[in-house]
Coordinates of C-alpha atoms in Angstrom, one line a residue:
Chain A
M179 CA -26.0 10.4 -23.7
K180 CA -28.8 8.4 -25.3
M181 CA -31.1 9.0 -28.2
M182 CA -34.7 8.0 -27.8
K183 CA -36.8 6.2 -30.4
G184 CA -39.2 8.6 -32.1
A185 CA -37.7 11.4 -34.2
N186 CA -39.0 14.4 -32.1
R187 CA -38.5 13.2 -28.6
W188 CA -34.9 14.1 -28.2
R189 CA -35.8 17.6 -29.0
R190 CA -37.5 17.8 -25.7
Q191 CA -35.4 15.6 -23.4
V192 CA -32.7 13.0 -24.0
P193 CA -32.2 10.5 -21.2
F194 CA -28.6 10.7 -20.0
I195 CA -26.6 9.6 -17.1
L196 CA -23.3 10.6 -15.6
L197 CA -21.4 7.4 -15.3
T198 CA -18.3 7.6 -13.2
N199 CA -15.7 5.2 -11.7
G200 CA -15.7 7.7 -8.8
G201 CA -17.8 7.3 -5.7
G202 CA -17.4 7.2 -2.0
V203 CA -20.7 9.0 -1.4
T204 CA -24.3 8.3 -2.1
E205 CA -25.9 9.0 -5.5
E206 CA -28.0 11.7 -3.7
A207 CA -24.9 13.5 -2.4
K208 CA -23.1 13.3 -5.8
A209 CA -26.2 14.6 -7.7
H210 CA -26.4 17.5 -5.2
E211 CA -22.7 18.3 -5.7
L212 CA -22.9 18.1 -9.5
S213 CA -26.0 20.2 -9.6
R214 CA -24.2 22.9 -7.7
E215 CA -21.0 22.7 -9.8
L216 CA -22.7 22.5 -13.2
G217 CA -25.6 24.8 -12.5
V218 CA -27.9 22.2 -14.0
K219 CA -30.3 20.1 -12.0
I220 CA -29.0 16.5 -11.9
M221 CA -31.2 13.9 -10.3
P222 CA -29.8 11.1 -8.2
N223 CA -31.0 8.5 -10.7
Q224 CA -28.9 10.3 -13.4
V225 CA -25.8 9.5 -11.4
V226 CA -24.2 6.1 -11.7
L227 CA -21.2 5.8 -9.4
S228 CA -18.6 3.0 -9.5
H229 CA -20.4 1.2 -6.6
S230 CA -24.0 1.9 -7.7
P231 CA -24.2 -1.5 -9.5
M232 CA -23.1 -3.2 -6.2
Q233 CA -26.7 -2.7 -5.0
S234 CA -27.3 -6.0 -6.9
L235 CA -25.3 -7.7 -4.1
V236 CA -27.8 -6.6 -1.4
D237 CA -30.1 -9.6 -2.0
K238 CA -27.3 -11.9 -1.1
Y239 CA -25.7 -10.0 1.8
R240 CA -28.5 -8.0 3.3
H241 CA -28.2 -9.7 6.7
R242 CA -24.7 -10.9 6.4
H243 CA -21.4 -9.4 7.7
V244 CA -19.6 -7.3 5.0
L245 CA -16.3 -5.6 5.4
V246 CA -16.4 -2.3 3.4
I247 CA -13.1 -0.8 2.3
G248 CA -12.2 2.7 1.1
G249 CA -13.4 6.3 1.3
A250 CA -13.2 9.0 4.0
E251 CA -14.3 8.3 7.5
R252 CA -17.5 6.1 7.7
R253 CA -18.9 7.4 4.4
C254 CA -18.7 4.2 2.4
A255 CA -20.2 2.3 5.3
E256 CA -23.1 4.7 5.1
V257 CA -23.3 4.2 1.4
A258 CA -23.5 0.5 1.9
Q259 CA -26.1 0.9 4.6
H260 CA -28.1 3.2 2.4
Y261 CA -28.1 0.4 -0.3
G262 CA -29.5 -2.0 2.2
F263 CA -26.5 -3.9 3.7
E264 CA -27.4 -4.2 7.4
K265 CA -24.2 -5.5 9.0
V266 CA -21.2 -3.4 7.9
T267 CA -17.8 -3.2 9.3
I268 CA -14.9 -0.9 8.2
P269 CA -11.2 -1.4 9.0
D270 CA -11.3 1.5 11.5
D271 CA -13.8 -0.6 13.6
I272 CA -11.3 -3.5 13.8
V273 CA -8.4 -1.2 14.7
A274 CA -10.6 0.4 17.4
W275 CA -11.4 -3.1 18.7
N276 CA -7.7 -4.1 18.7
P277 CA -5.2 -1.4 17.9
S278 CA -2.4 -3.9 17.4
A279 CA -4.2 -5.1 14.3
W280 CA -2.4 -2.2 12.6
P281 CA -0.4 -0.2 15.1
F282 CA 0.6 2.6 12.7
T283 CA -3.0 3.8 12.5
S284 CA -4.6 5.8 15.3
V285 CA -8.0 4.9 16.6
R286 CA -10.6 7.3 15.0
D287 CA -13.5 8.8 16.8
Y288 CA -15.8 7.6 14.0
A289 CA -15.0 4.0 14.7
R290 CA -17.8 1.7 15.9
P291 CA -16.3 -1.5 17.2
E292 CA -19.6 -3.4 17.7
Y293 CA -18.3 -7.0 17.7
N294 CA -15.6 -9.2 19.0
Y295 CA -14.2 -9.5 15.5
S296 CA -12.2 -12.7 16.3
Q297 CA -15.6 -14.4 16.6
E298 CA -17.6 -12.7 13.9
P299 CA -17.0 -14.2 10.5
I300 CA -16.9 -11.9 7.5
D301 CA -19.1 -13.0 4.6
A302 CA -17.8 -10.6 1.9
M303 CA -15.3 -7.8 1.4
M304 CA -16.3 -4.9 -0.8
V305 CA -13.9 -2.1 -1.9
L306 CA -16.2 0.8 -2.5
H307 CA -13.6 3.5 -3.0
D308 CA -9.9 4.3 -2.8
S309 CA -8.3 3.0 0.4
R310 CA -7.1 5.8 2.7
D311 CA -4.7 3.5 4.4
W312 CA -3.4 0.8 2.1
A313 CA -1.2 -1.1 4.5
R314 CA -3.9 -1.4 7.2
D315 CA -6.6 -2.4 4.7
L316 CA -4.3 -4.9 2.9
Q317 CA -3.4 -6.4 6.2
I318 CA -7.0 -6.8 7.4
M319 CA -8.2 -8.1 4.0
T320 CA -5.4 -10.7 3.9
D321 CA -6.1 -11.6 7.5
V322 CA -9.6 -12.5 6.6
L323 CA -8.5 -14.4 3.5
Q324 CA -6.0 -16.4 5.5
S325 CA -8.3 -17.2 8.4
R326 CA -10.0 -20.6 8.5
H327 CA -13.0 -19.0 10.3
R328 CA -13.2 -15.9 8.1
V329 CA -12.3 -13.7 11.1
V330 CA -9.5 -11.4 12.1
G331 CA -7.3 -11.5 15.3
R332 CA -7.3 -15.2 15.7
A333 CA -4.2 -17.4 15.1
D334 CA -6.1 -19.7 12.7
W335 CA -4.4 -18.8 9.5
G336 CA -3.6 -21.2 6.7
Q337 CA -6.9 -21.3 5.0
P338 CA -6.0 -23.3 1.8
A339 CA -8.7 -21.9 -0.6
Q340 CA -10.3 -18.6 -0.8
I341 CA -13.7 -18.7 1.0
V342 CA -14.5 -15.0 1.3
P343 CA -15.6 -13.3 -1.9
V344 CA -14.0 -10.0 -2.8
Y345 CA -15.7 -7.2 -4.8
F346 CA -14.1 -4.1 -6.3
S347 CA -16.0 -1.1 -7.5
N348 CA -13.3 0.5 -9.7
P349 CA -10.8 -1.2 -12.0
D350 CA -8.9 1.9 -12.9
F351 CA -5.1 1.7 -12.3
Q352 CA -4.7 5.5 -12.2
W353 CA -6.8 8.6 -12.1
S354 CA -6.2 12.2 -12.9
N355 CA -6.5 15.1 -10.6
E356 CA -4.9 18.6 -10.8
Y357 CA -1.5 17.1 -10.3
P358 CA 0.7 17.0 -13.5
T359 CA 0.9 13.2 -13.5
P360 CA -1.7 10.5 -12.8
R361 CA -2.2 9.2 -9.3
F362 CA -2.7 5.5 -8.3
A363 CA -6.3 4.4 -8.2
Q364 CA -8.2 1.4 -6.8
G365 CA -6.7 -0.9 -9.5
A366 CA -3.3 -0.4 -8.1
F367 CA -4.6 -1.3 -4.6
R368 CA -6.2 -4.4 -6.1
L369 CA -2.9 -5.5 -7.8
T370 CA -1.2 -5.1 -4.5
L371 CA -3.7 -7.2 -2.7
E372 CA -3.3 -9.9 -5.4
L373 CA 0.5 -9.7 -4.9
L374 CA 0.4 -10.0 -1.1
H375 CA -2.2 -12.8 -1.3
R376 CA 0.1 -14.8 -3.6
Q377 CA 3.0 -14.2 -1.3
L378 CA 1.1 -15.4 1.7
T379 CA -0.5 -18.5 0.1
G380 CA 2.5 -19.7 -1.9
G381 CA 1.1 -18.5 -5.2
N382 CA -2.7 -18.6 -5.1
E383 CA -4.5 -16.2 -7.4
L384 CA -7.0 -13.9 -5.7
K385 CA -10.5 -14.4 -7.0
Y386 CA -12.7 -11.3 -7.2
R387 CA -15.4 -9.6 -9.1
L388 CA -15.1 -6.1 -10.7
F389 CA -17.7 -3.4 -11.0
G390 CA -17.3 -0.1 -12.7
K391 CA -16.4 0.8 -16.3
P392 CA -15.5 -1.1 -18.5
H393 CA -17.3 -4.0 -16.9
T394 CA -20.7 -5.4 -18.0
A395 CA -22.4 -5.2 -14.6
T396 CA -22.0 -1.4 -14.9
Y397 CA -23.4 -1.1 -18.4
E398 CA -26.3 -3.4 -17.5
F399 CA -27.1 -1.2 -14.5
A400 CA -26.7 2.0 -16.7
L401 CA -29.1 0.6 -19.2
T402 CA -31.8 -0.2 -16.6
T403 CA -31.4 3.4 -15.2
L404 CA -31.7 4.9 -18.7
D405 CA -34.8 2.7 -19.4
D406 CA -36.4 3.9 -16.2
Q407 CA -35.8 7.6 -17.2
A408 CA -37.1 7.0 -20.7
R409 CA -40.3 5.4 -19.5
V410 CA -41.0 8.5 -17.4
L411 CA -40.7 10.6 -20.5
D412 CA -42.6 8.1 -22.7
P413 CA -44.6 5.3 -21.2
A414 CA -44.4 3.5 -24.5
H415 CA -40.6 3.3 -24.4
T416 CA -39.4 -0.1 -25.3
G417 CA -35.7 0.5 -26.1
F418 CA -33.0 2.8 -27.4
R419 CA -31.8 3.2 -30.9
R420 CA -28.3 4.3 -30.2
F421 CA -26.1 4.9 -27.2
Y422 CA -23.3 7.5 -27.1
A423 CA -20.6 7.5 -24.4
V424 CA -18.3 10.5 -23.8
G425 CA -15.2 10.0 -21.7
D426 CA -11.5 10.7 -21.3
N427 CA -10.2 7.3 -20.1
P428 CA -9.4 4.8 -22.8
E429 CA -9.3 1.8 -20.5
S430 CA -12.7 2.4 -18.9
D431 CA -14.8 4.9 -20.9
I432 CA -13.7 4.0 -24.4
M433 CA -13.2 0.3 -24.0
G434 CA -16.4 -0.1 -22.0
A435 CA -18.4 1.7 -24.7
N436 CA -16.8 -0.2 -27.5
N437 CA -17.4 -3.6 -25.8
H438 CA -21.0 -2.9 -25.1
G439 CA -22.0 -1.4 -28.5
W440 CA -22.1 2.2 -27.4
H441 CA -20.7 4.9 -29.7
S442 CA -17.5 6.0 -28.0
I443 CA -16.3 9.6 -28.1
A444 CA -13.0 10.6 -26.5
V445 CA -12.5 14.1 -25.0
R446 CA -9.1 15.6 -24.5
T447 CA -9.7 16.9 -21.0
G448 CA -8.1 14.1 -19.1
I449 CA -6.1 10.9 -19.7
F450 CA -6.8 10.7 -23.5
Q451 CA -4.8 13.3 -25.4
H452 CA -3.7 11.8 -28.7
P453 CA -4.6 8.7 -30.8
D454 CA -1.0 7.5 -30.4
Q455 CA -1.7 6.6 -26.8
V456 CA -4.1 3.9 -27.9
A457 CA -2.6 3.0 -31.3
H458 CA -1.6 -0.5 -30.2
R459 CA -5.0 -1.7 -29.0
A460 CA -8.1 -1.6 -31.1
E461 CA -10.5 -1.9 -28.2
L462 CA -9.3 1.4 -26.8
Q463 CA -9.8 3.4 -30.0
P464 CA -12.7 5.9 -29.9
K465 CA -15.1 6.2 -32.7
D466 CA -14.8 10.0 -32.5
I467 CA -12.4 12.4 -30.9
V468 CA -13.4 15.9 -29.7
E469 CA -11.9 18.6 -27.4
D470 CA -14.5 18.5 -24.6
V471 CA -18.0 17.5 -23.5
E472 CA -19.7 20.5 -25.2
E473 CA -18.1 19.5 -28.5
A474 CA -19.2 15.9 -27.9
V475 CA -22.8 16.9 -27.4
N476 CA -22.8 19.1 -30.5
L477 CA -21.3 16.2 -32.5
I478 CA -24.0 13.8 -31.3
L479 CA -26.8 16.3 -32.2
E480 CA -25.3 16.7 -35.7
K481 CA -25.1 13.0 -36.2
E482 CA -28.7 12.4 -35.1
L483 CA -30.0 15.3 -37.2
A484 CA -28.2 13.9 -40.3
M485 CA -29.9 10.5 -39.9
Chain B
M133 CA 26.5 -12.3 22.0
K134 CA 30.2 -12.7 21.4
M135 CA 32.9 -14.6 23.2
M136 CA 36.3 -12.9 23.5
K137 CA 39.6 -14.5 23.0
G138 CA 41.2 -15.3 26.3
A139 CA 39.6 -17.8 28.6
N140 CA 38.9 -15.5 31.5
R141 CA 37.8 -12.4 29.8
W142 CA 34.2 -13.3 29.2
R143 CA 33.8 -13.7 33.0
R144 CA 34.1 -10.0 33.3
Q145 CA 32.4 -8.7 30.2
V146 CA 31.4 -10.2 26.9
P147 CA 30.9 -7.8 24.1
F148 CA 27.4 -8.0 22.8
I149 CA 25.1 -6.0 20.6
L150 CA 21.4 -5.8 20.1
L151 CA 20.9 -6.2 16.4
T152 CA 17.5 -5.5 15.2
N153 CA 15.6 -4.9 11.9
G154 CA 13.6 -2.3 13.8
G155 CA 14.5 1.4 13.9
G156 CA 12.9 4.7 13.2
V157 CA 14.8 6.4 16.0
T158 CA 18.4 7.2 16.7
E159 CA 20.6 4.6 18.4
E160 CA 20.8 6.9 21.4
A161 CA 17.0 6.9 21.8
K162 CA 16.8 3.2 21.3
A163 CA 19.5 2.5 23.9
H164 CA 17.7 4.8 26.4
E165 CA 14.4 3.0 25.8
L166 CA 16.0 -0.5 26.1
S167 CA 17.9 0.5 29.3
R168 CA 14.7 1.5 30.9
E169 CA 12.7 -1.6 29.7
L170 CA 15.4 -4.1 30.6
G171 CA 16.8 -2.5 33.7
V172 CA 20.3 -2.9 32.3
K173 CA 22.4 -0.1 31.0
I174 CA 22.6 -0.4 27.2
M175 CA 25.0 1.9 25.4
P176 CA 24.2 3.5 22.0
N177 CA 27.1 1.6 20.5
Q178 CA 25.5 -1.7 21.6
V179 CA 22.5 -1.0 19.5
V180 CA 22.5 -1.8 15.8
L181 CA 19.3 -0.7 14.1
S182 CA 18.2 -1.7 10.6
H183 CA 19.3 1.6 9.3
S184 CA 22.6 1.9 11.4
P185 CA 24.7 0.5 8.5
M186 CA 23.2 3.1 6.2
Q187 CA 25.7 5.6 7.7
S188 CA 28.1 4.1 5.2
L189 CA 26.1 6.1 2.5
V190 CA 26.8 9.5 4.1
D191 CA 30.1 9.9 2.3
K192 CA 28.3 9.6 -1.0
Y193 CA 25.2 11.7 -0.2
R194 CA 26.2 14.1 2.5
H195 CA 25.4 17.2 0.5
R196 CA 23.0 15.6 -1.9
H197 CA 19.2 15.5 -1.8
V198 CA 17.8 12.4 -0.3
L199 CA 14.2 11.4 0.1
V200 CA 13.7 9.5 3.3
I201 CA 10.7 7.2 3.7
G202 CA 9.1 5.7 6.8
G203 CA 8.6 6.2 10.5
A204 CA 6.5 8.5 12.6
E205 CA 6.4 12.2 11.9
R206 CA 9.9 13.6 11.0
R207 CA 11.8 11.1 13.1
C208 CA 13.5 9.3 10.3
A209 CA 14.5 12.6 8.7
E210 CA 16.1 13.4 12.1
V211 CA 17.9 10.1 12.2
A212 CA 19.3 10.7 8.7
Q213 CA 20.4 14.2 9.7
H214 CA 22.0 12.8 12.8
Y215 CA 23.9 10.4 10.6
G216 CA 25.2 13.4 8.5
F217 CA 22.8 13.7 5.5
E218 CA 22.4 17.4 5.1
K219 CA 19.6 17.7 2.6
V220 CA 16.7 15.5 3.6
T221 CA 13.1 15.5 2.3
I222 CA 10.2 13.4 3.5
P223 CA 6.9 12.7 1.6
D224 CA 5.1 15.0 4.0
D225 CA 7.2 17.9 2.8
I226 CA 6.1 17.2 -0.8
V227 CA 2.4 16.9 0.1
A228 CA 2.7 20.2 2.0
W229 CA 4.3 21.8 -1.1
N230 CA 1.5 20.4 -3.4
P231 CA -1.4 18.6 -1.6
S232 CA -2.7 17.2 -4.9
A233 CA 0.5 15.0 -5.0
W234 CA -1.6 12.7 -2.7
P235 CA -4.9 14.2 -2.0
F236 CA -6.0 11.5 0.6
T237 CA -3.3 12.6 3.0
S238 CA -3.7 15.8 5.1
V239 CA -0.9 18.3 5.4
R240 CA 0.9 17.8 8.7
D241 CA 2.3 20.5 11.0
Y242 CA 5.7 18.8 11.0
A243 CA 6.1 19.2 7.2
R244 CA 8.9 21.5 6.1
P245 CA 8.4 22.2 2.4
E246 CA 11.8 23.9 1.8
Y247 CA 12.0 23.6 -2.0
N248 CA 10.1 23.8 -5.2
Y249 CA 10.2 20.0 -5.6
S250 CA 9.5 20.1 -9.3
Q251 CA 13.0 21.8 -9.7
E252 CA 14.9 19.9 -7.0
P253 CA 16.3 16.6 -8.2
I254 CA 16.3 13.7 -5.8
D255 CA 19.7 11.9 -5.7
A256 CA 18.6 8.8 -3.6
M257 CA 15.6 7.3 -1.9
M258 CA 16.2 5.6 1.5
V259 CA 13.5 3.7 3.3
L260 CA 14.5 3.9 6.9
H261 CA 11.4 2.4 8.5
D262 CA 7.9 1.2 7.9
S263 CA 5.9 3.5 5.7
R264 CA 3.0 5.1 7.6
D265 CA 1.2 5.8 4.3
W266 CA 1.9 3.2 1.7
A267 CA -0.1 4.7 -1.2
R268 CA 1.4 8.2 -0.7
D269 CA 4.9 6.9 -0.4
L270 CA 4.6 4.5 -3.3
Q271 CA 3.2 7.3 -5.4
I272 CA 6.0 9.7 -4.7
M273 CA 8.7 7.1 -5.1
T274 CA 7.4 6.0 -8.5
D275 CA 7.0 9.6 -9.5
V276 CA 10.7 10.1 -8.9
L277 CA 11.6 6.9 -10.7
Q278 CA 9.5 7.8 -13.7
S279 CA 10.7 11.4 -13.9
R280 CA 13.4 12.3 -16.5
H281 CA 14.7 15.0 -14.2
R282 CA 14.5 13.0 -10.9
V283 CA 11.8 15.3 -9.6
V284 CA 8.1 15.2 -8.6
G285 CA 5.2 17.3 -9.8
R286 CA 6.4 17.7 -13.4
A287 CA 4.9 16.1 -16.4
D288 CA 8.2 14.7 -17.5
W289 CA 7.5 11.0 -17.0
G290 CA 8.8 8.2 -19.1
Q291 CA 12.3 7.8 -17.8
P292 CA 13.4 4.6 -19.6
A293 CA 16.0 3.4 -17.1
Q294 CA 16.3 3.7 -13.3
I295 CA 18.5 6.7 -12.5
V296 CA 17.7 7.2 -8.8
P297 CA 19.2 4.6 -6.4
V298 CA 16.8 3.1 -3.8
Y299 CA 17.9 1.7 -0.4
F300 CA 15.9 -0.3 2.0
S301 CA 16.8 -0.8 5.7
N302 CA 14.7 -3.9 6.5
P303 CA 14.1 -6.9 4.2
D304 CA 11.6 -8.6 6.5
F305 CA 8.2 -9.4 4.9
Q306 CA 6.4 -9.6 8.2
W307 CA 7.0 -8.7 11.9
S308 CA 5.4 -9.8 15.1
N309 CA 3.7 -7.6 17.6
E310 CA 1.2 -8.6 20.3
Y311 CA -1.4 -9.3 17.6
P312 CA -2.0 -13.1 17.1
T313 CA -0.8 -13.1 13.5
P314 CA 2.2 -11.4 11.9
R315 CA 1.9 -7.9 10.4
F316 CA 3.3 -6.7 7.1
A317 CA 6.8 -5.2 7.4
Q318 CA 9.0 -3.2 5.0
G319 CA 9.6 -6.2 2.8
A320 CA 5.9 -6.2 1.8
F321 CA 6.2 -2.5 1.0
R322 CA 9.3 -3.2 -1.2
L323 CA 7.5 -5.9 -3.1
T324 CA 4.7 -3.5 -3.7
L325 CA 7.0 -0.8 -5.0
E326 CA 8.6 -3.4 -7.3
L327 CA 5.2 -4.4 -8.6
L328 CA 4.0 -0.9 -9.3
H329 CA 7.4 0.0 -10.9
R330 CA 6.9 -3.0 -13.3
Q331 CA 3.4 -1.9 -14.1
L332 CA 4.4 1.7 -14.9
T333 CA 7.5 0.8 -16.9
G334 CA 6.2 -2.1 -18.9
G335 CA 8.1 -4.7 -16.9
N336 CA 11.3 -3.2 -15.6
E337 CA 12.7 -4.6 -12.4
L338 CA 13.4 -2.2 -9.7
K339 CA 17.1 -2.1 -8.6
Y340 CA 17.8 -1.5 -5.0
R341 CA 20.2 -2.3 -2.1
L342 CA 19.1 -3.9 1.1
F343 CA 20.4 -3.3 4.6
G344 CA 19.4 -5.1 7.7
K345 CA 19.6 -8.8 8.7
P346 CA 20.3 -11.2 6.9
H347 CA 22.4 -8.9 4.6
T348 CA 26.2 -8.7 4.7
A349 CA 26.4 -4.9 5.2
T350 CA 24.7 -5.3 8.5
Y351 CA 27.0 -8.1 9.7
E352 CA 30.1 -6.2 8.6
F353 CA 28.8 -3.1 10.5
A354 CA 28.0 -5.4 13.5
L355 CA 31.5 -6.8 13.5
T356 CA 33.1 -3.3 13.5
T357 CA 30.9 -2.3 16.4
L358 CA 31.9 -5.5 18.4
D359 CA 35.6 -5.0 17.6
D360 CA 35.3 -1.4 18.9
Q361 CA 33.8 -2.6 22.1
A362 CA 36.3 -5.4 22.6
R363 CA 39.2 -3.0 22.1
V364 CA 37.9 -0.9 24.9
L365 CA 37.9 -4.0 27.2
D366 CA 41.2 -5.3 25.9
P367 CA 43.5 -3.0 23.8
A368 CA 45.2 -6.1 22.5
H369 CA 42.0 -7.5 21.0
T370 CA 42.6 -8.7 17.4
G371 CA 39.5 -10.8 16.7
F372 CA 36.8 -13.0 18.0
R373 CA 36.9 -16.8 18.3
R374 CA 33.1 -17.4 18.0
F375 CA 30.0 -15.4 17.4
Y376 CA 26.6 -16.4 18.7
A377 CA 23.4 -15.0 17.4
V378 CA 20.0 -15.3 19.2
G379 CA 16.8 -14.5 17.4
D380 CA 13.3 -15.5 16.5
N381 CA 13.1 -14.8 12.8
P382 CA 14.4 -17.6 10.5
E383 CA 14.6 -15.4 7.4
S384 CA 16.7 -12.6 9.1
D385 CA 18.2 -13.8 12.4
I386 CA 18.9 -17.4 11.6
M387 CA 19.7 -17.1 7.9
G388 CA 21.9 -14.1 8.6
A389 CA 23.8 -15.9 11.3
N390 CA 24.2 -19.1 9.3
N391 CA 25.4 -17.2 6.2
H392 CA 28.0 -15.2 8.1
G393 CA 29.4 -18.0 10.2
W394 CA 27.7 -17.1 13.4
H395 CA 26.3 -19.8 15.6
S396 CA 22.5 -19.5 15.3
I397 CA 20.1 -20.0 18.2
A398 CA 16.4 -19.8 17.7
V399 CA 14.1 -18.7 20.5
R400 CA 10.4 -19.5 20.5
T401 CA 9.2 -16.0 21.6
G402 CA 8.2 -14.8 18.1
I403 CA 8.0 -16.1 14.6
F404 CA 10.0 -19.3 15.1
Q405 CA 7.9 -21.9 17.0
H406 CA 8.7 -25.3 15.5
P407 CA 11.4 -26.8 13.3
D408 CA 8.7 -27.8 10.8
Q409 CA 8.5 -24.2 9.8
V410 CA 11.9 -24.3 8.3
A411 CA 12.2 -27.9 7.4
H412 CA 12.3 -27.1 3.7
R413 CA 15.2 -24.7 3.7
A414 CA 18.6 -25.6 5.2
E415 CA 19.8 -22.0 5.5
L416 CA 16.9 -21.2 7.9
Q417 CA 17.7 -24.0 10.3
P418 CA 19.1 -22.9 13.7
K419 CA 22.0 -24.7 15.2
D420 CA 20.2 -24.7 18.6
I421 CA 16.6 -24.1 19.7
V422 CA 15.7 -22.7 23.1
E423 CA 12.7 -21.2 24.7
D424 CA 13.9 -17.6 25.3
V425 CA 16.9 -15.3 25.5
E426 CA 17.7 -16.3 29.0
E427 CA 18.0 -20.0 28.0
A428 CA 20.1 -18.9 25.1
V429 CA 22.6 -17.1 27.3
N430 CA 22.8 -20.1 29.6
L431 CA 23.4 -22.4 26.7
I432 CA 26.1 -20.2 25.3
L433 CA 27.8 -20.1 28.7
E434 CA 27.6 -23.9 29.0
K435 CA 29.1 -24.4 25.6
E436 CA 32.0 -22.0 26.3
L437 CA 32.7 -23.5 29.7
A438 CA 32.8 -26.9 28.1
M439 CA 35.5 -25.9 25.6

């Protein structure tokens, strides 16, 4: 939720984005889904998914071999290809090439084993969504990390230093669904990869880069997206006066907003329920607390009208 | 491989067992499979699987509710029931009861959701074989550990101390299949459960009991099994003079043998390839090194003939 410069403009339209640590589909597919669910037309450029800022990696890896982890079937590979990555492999492709790579996983009909993976170095590993098979994906990722040739399925392990970059799209440790208690999210998978990497290397720390809230790459990407929207509404747009961020997750929504100078508003519809939950850490404390998103919007309008 | 007391006896028959950290099936099924593969009749009481010594837990948990983890379909539940556990649940049952418990796993046709699991306390958790869905199983196990009522699917988390015992059948961190590099085994799953338990409890260490090589419960069970065999061959049997143990895994086969006074012989058909691998730890060093099991048997016969 953003307020444009110029007192009257927000009466007509306020640039806003839906900024989520979810993903696993294209921005187009998510906008379509949200439009249907909310009964409000949401454009693809109003949706920022956890992996949306990873488009900044396309320049570097467009023609290189990337291993994409997470999501249902081939969907994250399709997201990556849609972004512009041209040489994408998923773990299912490797298991289809050699089922003994992870014998507890069956070969899927959506697998496309296009290479001899023991000869085809992997240039980067990108976790775009929750892994659907932790053990298999952890095994294949550590195989690549341990390989002197950045491959899998070759007895060339013992790589002393990490030579393959690893990117994660979502730092959240847990997420909430309709179940009464939170479920493990991509952050739990990442901690597990770090643990197993230490075990296999005698204590080396995994190096990686995080996208998604509360990280800066995501807020920079969000700002660019909002500026683009604002320039359509007002070609003279040069910047925003205030940013409001509404969210339920203290570790991502509230901390991200606080750290980037956005006015944080916590809703009680998810993880955040009570200020006691965040009493011990200043960076997790919201500027305002409301029940739900509708209340948050009304609060923002009140605040802006009073200025 | 055991040598009986009495110089002539081993010429006729030497009590031996096949002692593996594998499992996931009954001893009967494994004996049948091995008889077919080896072309030698192997009796069920000559097979000691990783979970065979867990039969000692039946006295305690016969009528109680145990969550059994690992293995294909319902097979480990069937093993547990075969041992005498009467009230067995597997994670698939819980997901069938409430699919939002782990929404990335589909409900299987072999699930038997017999209870309202939010009302049915779990008395023990037993990992009988490799988990086929780490994230789901880690989620459900930590749900139970965090629950004040030892249940799942109730918002009663925050259990300060561990009240549900956890048993593992196999401590191995890795295992070897036909793939060129070792694959993660149950020990890697256990380390991950320990990590996530620490994360969720602010640093508490998971308490658990380990079965399988190199642990004493397994060697005690093996000894009982060998004594039973020997008494069939010789009713006057009172004990063994020497124990030989042949295996490829330094951490389980060799260390287990060394720690329990068995003569350890390493074969080069699996994990062990070269003494350099174990140069740094005395307990992992085999007494003898041979190429394969046949050479090991010949070596043992030579040694015994020379005595």
